[in-house]
Every structure is written in structure tokens, then in C-alpha cells.
Coordinates of C-alpha atoms in Angstrom, one line a residue:
X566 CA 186.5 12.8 -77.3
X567 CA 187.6 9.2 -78.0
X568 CA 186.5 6.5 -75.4
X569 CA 189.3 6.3 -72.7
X570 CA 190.7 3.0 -71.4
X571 CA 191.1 4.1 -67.9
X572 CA 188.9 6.3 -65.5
X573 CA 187.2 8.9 -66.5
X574 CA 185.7 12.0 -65.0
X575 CA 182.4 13.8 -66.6
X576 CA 181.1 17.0 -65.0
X577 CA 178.8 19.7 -65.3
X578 CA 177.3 22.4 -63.6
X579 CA 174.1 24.2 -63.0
X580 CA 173.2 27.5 -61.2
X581 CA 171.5 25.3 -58.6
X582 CA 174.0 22.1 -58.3
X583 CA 176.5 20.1 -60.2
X584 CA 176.8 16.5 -61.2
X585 CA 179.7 13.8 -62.1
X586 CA 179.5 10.6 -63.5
X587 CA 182.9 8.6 -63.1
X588 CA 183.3 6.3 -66.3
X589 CA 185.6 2.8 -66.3
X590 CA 186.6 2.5 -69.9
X591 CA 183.8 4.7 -71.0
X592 CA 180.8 2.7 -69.0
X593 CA 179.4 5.0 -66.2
X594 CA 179.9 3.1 -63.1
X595 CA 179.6 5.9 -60.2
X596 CA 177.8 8.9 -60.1
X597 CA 177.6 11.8 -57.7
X598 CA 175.3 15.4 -57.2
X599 CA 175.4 18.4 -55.1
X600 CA 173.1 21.1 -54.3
X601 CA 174.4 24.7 -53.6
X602 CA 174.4 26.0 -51.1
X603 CA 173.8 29.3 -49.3
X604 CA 177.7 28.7 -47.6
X605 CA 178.8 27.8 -51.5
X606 CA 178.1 31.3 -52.2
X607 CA 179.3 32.9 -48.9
X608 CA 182.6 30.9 -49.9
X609 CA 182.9 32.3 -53.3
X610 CA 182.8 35.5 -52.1
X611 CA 184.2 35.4 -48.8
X612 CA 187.6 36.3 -50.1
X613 CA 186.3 38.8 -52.5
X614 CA 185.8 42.2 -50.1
X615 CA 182.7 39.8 -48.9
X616 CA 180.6 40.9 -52.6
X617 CA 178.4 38.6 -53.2
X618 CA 178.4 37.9 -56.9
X619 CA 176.9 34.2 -57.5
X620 CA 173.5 33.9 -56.8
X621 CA 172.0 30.2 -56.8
X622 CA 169.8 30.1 -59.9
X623 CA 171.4 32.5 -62.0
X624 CA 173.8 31.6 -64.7
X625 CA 176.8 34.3 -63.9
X626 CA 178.7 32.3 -62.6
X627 CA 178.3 29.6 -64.5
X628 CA 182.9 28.6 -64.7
X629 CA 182.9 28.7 -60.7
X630 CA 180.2 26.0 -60.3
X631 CA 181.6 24.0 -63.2
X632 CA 185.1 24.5 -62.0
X633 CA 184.0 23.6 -58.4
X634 CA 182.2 21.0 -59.7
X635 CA 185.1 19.1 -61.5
X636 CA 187.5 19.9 -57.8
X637 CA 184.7 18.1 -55.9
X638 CA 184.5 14.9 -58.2
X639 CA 188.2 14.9 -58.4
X640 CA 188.2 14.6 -54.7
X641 CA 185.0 12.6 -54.2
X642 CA 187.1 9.5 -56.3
X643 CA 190.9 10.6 -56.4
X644 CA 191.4 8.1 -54.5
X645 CA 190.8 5.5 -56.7
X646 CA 192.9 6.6 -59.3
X647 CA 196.1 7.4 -57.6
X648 CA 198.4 5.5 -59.3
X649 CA 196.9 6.1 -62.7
X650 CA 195.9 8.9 -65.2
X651 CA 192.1 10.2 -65.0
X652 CA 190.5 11.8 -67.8
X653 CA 188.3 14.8 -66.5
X654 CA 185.9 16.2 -69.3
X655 CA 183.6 18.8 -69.4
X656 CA 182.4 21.4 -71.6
X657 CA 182.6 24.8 -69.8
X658 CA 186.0 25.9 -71.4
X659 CA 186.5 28.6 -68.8
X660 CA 186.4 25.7 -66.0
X661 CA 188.7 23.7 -67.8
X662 CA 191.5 25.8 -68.4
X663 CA 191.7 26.9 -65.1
X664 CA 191.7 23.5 -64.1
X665 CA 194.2 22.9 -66.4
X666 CA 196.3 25.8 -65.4
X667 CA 195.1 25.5 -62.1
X668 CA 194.9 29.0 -61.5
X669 CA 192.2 31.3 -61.4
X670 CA 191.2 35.1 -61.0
X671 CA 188.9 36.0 -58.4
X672 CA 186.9 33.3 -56.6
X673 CA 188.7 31.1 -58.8
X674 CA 191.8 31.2 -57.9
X675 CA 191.0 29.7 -54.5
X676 CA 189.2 26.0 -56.4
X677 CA 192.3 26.0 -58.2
X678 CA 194.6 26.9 -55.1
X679 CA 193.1 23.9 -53.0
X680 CA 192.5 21.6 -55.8
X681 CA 196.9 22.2 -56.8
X682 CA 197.5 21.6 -53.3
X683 CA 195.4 18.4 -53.4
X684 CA 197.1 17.0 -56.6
X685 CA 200.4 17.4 -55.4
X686 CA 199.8 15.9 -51.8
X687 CA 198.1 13.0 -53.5
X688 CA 200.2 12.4 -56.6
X689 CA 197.4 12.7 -58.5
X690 CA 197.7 12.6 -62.5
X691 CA 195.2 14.5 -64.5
X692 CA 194.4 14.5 -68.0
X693 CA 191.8 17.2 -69.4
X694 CA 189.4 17.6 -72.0
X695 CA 186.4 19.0 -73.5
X696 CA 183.1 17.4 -74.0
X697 CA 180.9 18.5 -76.4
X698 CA 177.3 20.4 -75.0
X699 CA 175.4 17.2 -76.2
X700 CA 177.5 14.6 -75.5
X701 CA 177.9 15.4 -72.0
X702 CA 173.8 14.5 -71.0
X703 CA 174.7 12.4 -68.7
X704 CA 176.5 14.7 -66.5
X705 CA 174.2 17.6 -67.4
X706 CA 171.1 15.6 -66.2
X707 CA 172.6 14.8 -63.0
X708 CA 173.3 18.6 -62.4
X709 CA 169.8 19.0 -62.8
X710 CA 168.3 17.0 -60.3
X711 CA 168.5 19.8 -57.8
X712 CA 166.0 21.6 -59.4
X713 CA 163.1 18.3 -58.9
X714 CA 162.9 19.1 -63.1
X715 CA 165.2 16.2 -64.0
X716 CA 165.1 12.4 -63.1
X717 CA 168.4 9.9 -63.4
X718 CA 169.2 9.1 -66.3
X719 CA 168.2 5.4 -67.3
X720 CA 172.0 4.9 -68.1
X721 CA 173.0 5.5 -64.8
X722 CA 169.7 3.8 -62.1
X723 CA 172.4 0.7 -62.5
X724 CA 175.1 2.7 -61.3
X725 CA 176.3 3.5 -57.8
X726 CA 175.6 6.9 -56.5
X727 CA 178.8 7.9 -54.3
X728 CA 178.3 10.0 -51.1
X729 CA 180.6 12.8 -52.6
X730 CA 182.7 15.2 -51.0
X731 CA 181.3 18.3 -49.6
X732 CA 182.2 21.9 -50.2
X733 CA 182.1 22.2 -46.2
X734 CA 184.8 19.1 -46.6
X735 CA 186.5 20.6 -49.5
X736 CA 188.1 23.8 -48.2
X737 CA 191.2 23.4 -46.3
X738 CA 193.8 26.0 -46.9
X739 CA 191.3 28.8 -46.5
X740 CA 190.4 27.8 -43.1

């Protein structure tokens, strides 16, 4: 992807936690992590009959964490870009159609259901893309920390780690 002028959003997502690094033309500046959760599961598959079909660790359901992922940076910094276009890049294609579409099947459709109703309220203009697998290390890495396997990139110990939104905070038309 070429190097963006304004914001930009990277993301990516592990079995055990997801990362975002938010880029000023193309320079990370901001950086955020979460961990899942045993609730992040429960909320996946709340609305599903109550099946559990995400288990933390294991790679099946690999689009809702990357898709969650991408909702909870775009919240954690929307702010910040109301009144301009963000670029929002990752490389799980199945995350980022749905977030271009922003609609979903399954546990899906309820990220993209609050993340629609959040963009409207908020005026909020996204752009999407994909990001290669390789180029998108920084991201990737930051995913990773959850596990204790991978340290911060050195790219980003002169950035600001942001207290990002939670999923407990995220969720509001499925209360």
C-alpha cells in the first residue's frame, strides 16, 4: 500500500490478543494491545444459541478477532480523526470486507452492527485496505505480546502506547 498522508490504522490479530499501531503520515506514533478474554468469547457466542465456537489460542476464528480488532482501534482513536479520512489496513481479507461492508454472518454481524452504528453517530470516514502478511510486523508483533513470546518492536518503544478501548466498553447495542 502506498504511504498515506493522513492517519492511518494498522491491525492485526492473534488467537490470544490483537494489536494496532496508529501511523501520522506513515510514522507510527500510537500504539495499542488487548488480551482476550474469557467474556470476548462468551460475547462472540452469546448471540449464537450460547455455542461456544472461539477458543483463545486457536486459530478458528481467526476474521472475528481481526475484525474485532480493527472496531476496537477505530474506537480507541476515532476521535482524533473525525473530520478527516483514516486509512485502516490489515491483512485478514475476511475482516476487511466485512468491515468494508460492515456486515457480517454469525458473530460477525454484531462487530459490524456496533461498529455501523458508531460511524454514523460519529461521522466517521473510513478508508480500507489490505496490508500485505510481511509488511504488516509492526501490528502483528504487537498482537503477540499477549502470549510473553514477543517484545515491542524497536520502531514503536518511542511511541505512545494508548489505554485502548475495551471490549467490556465496546458493546452497546447488545446490552
Amino acid at each position: 500500500i502506498a504511504p498515506h498522508k493522513g492517519w492511518t490504522i494498522t491491525f492485526d490479530a492473534s488467537p490470544w490478543g490483537g494489536g494496532a499501531v496508529l501511523l501520522a503520515a506513515s510514522v507510527p506514533r500510537f500504539w495499542a494491545e488487548w488480551t482476550w478474554t474469557i467474556s470476548d468469547v462468551e460475547k462472540a457466542t452469546s448471540q449464537d444459541n450460547g455455542k461456544v465456537k472461539y477458543a483463545i489460542g486457536a486459530s478458528d476464528g481467526q476474521t472475528y478477532w481481526e475484525l474485532l480488532t480493527a472496531a476496537l482501534a477505530i474506537c480507541t482513536w476515532g476521535d482524533w480523526f473525525s473530520k478527516e479520512a483514516v486509512l485502516v489496513v490489515g491483512d485478514n481479507t475476511g475482516a476487511l470486507q466485512n468491515l468494508l461492508d460492515l456486515k457480517g454472518q454469525g458473530a460477525l454481524v454484531h462487530i459490524a452492527r456496533e461498529l455501523a452504528w458508531r460511524k454514523e453517530c460519529r461521522r466517521w470516514q473510513l478508508r480500507v485496505g489490505h496490508l500485505p502478511k510481511e509488511q504488516n510486523s509492526l501490528a502483528d508483533a504487537v498482537s503477540r505480546r499477549s502470549t510473553g513470546e514477543c517484545a515491542l518492536p524497536a520502531e514503536l518503544t518511542k511511541c505512545v502506547r494508548t489505554e485502548p478501548v475495551q471490549t467490556k466498553e465496546f458493546w452497546q447495542l447488545d446490552r
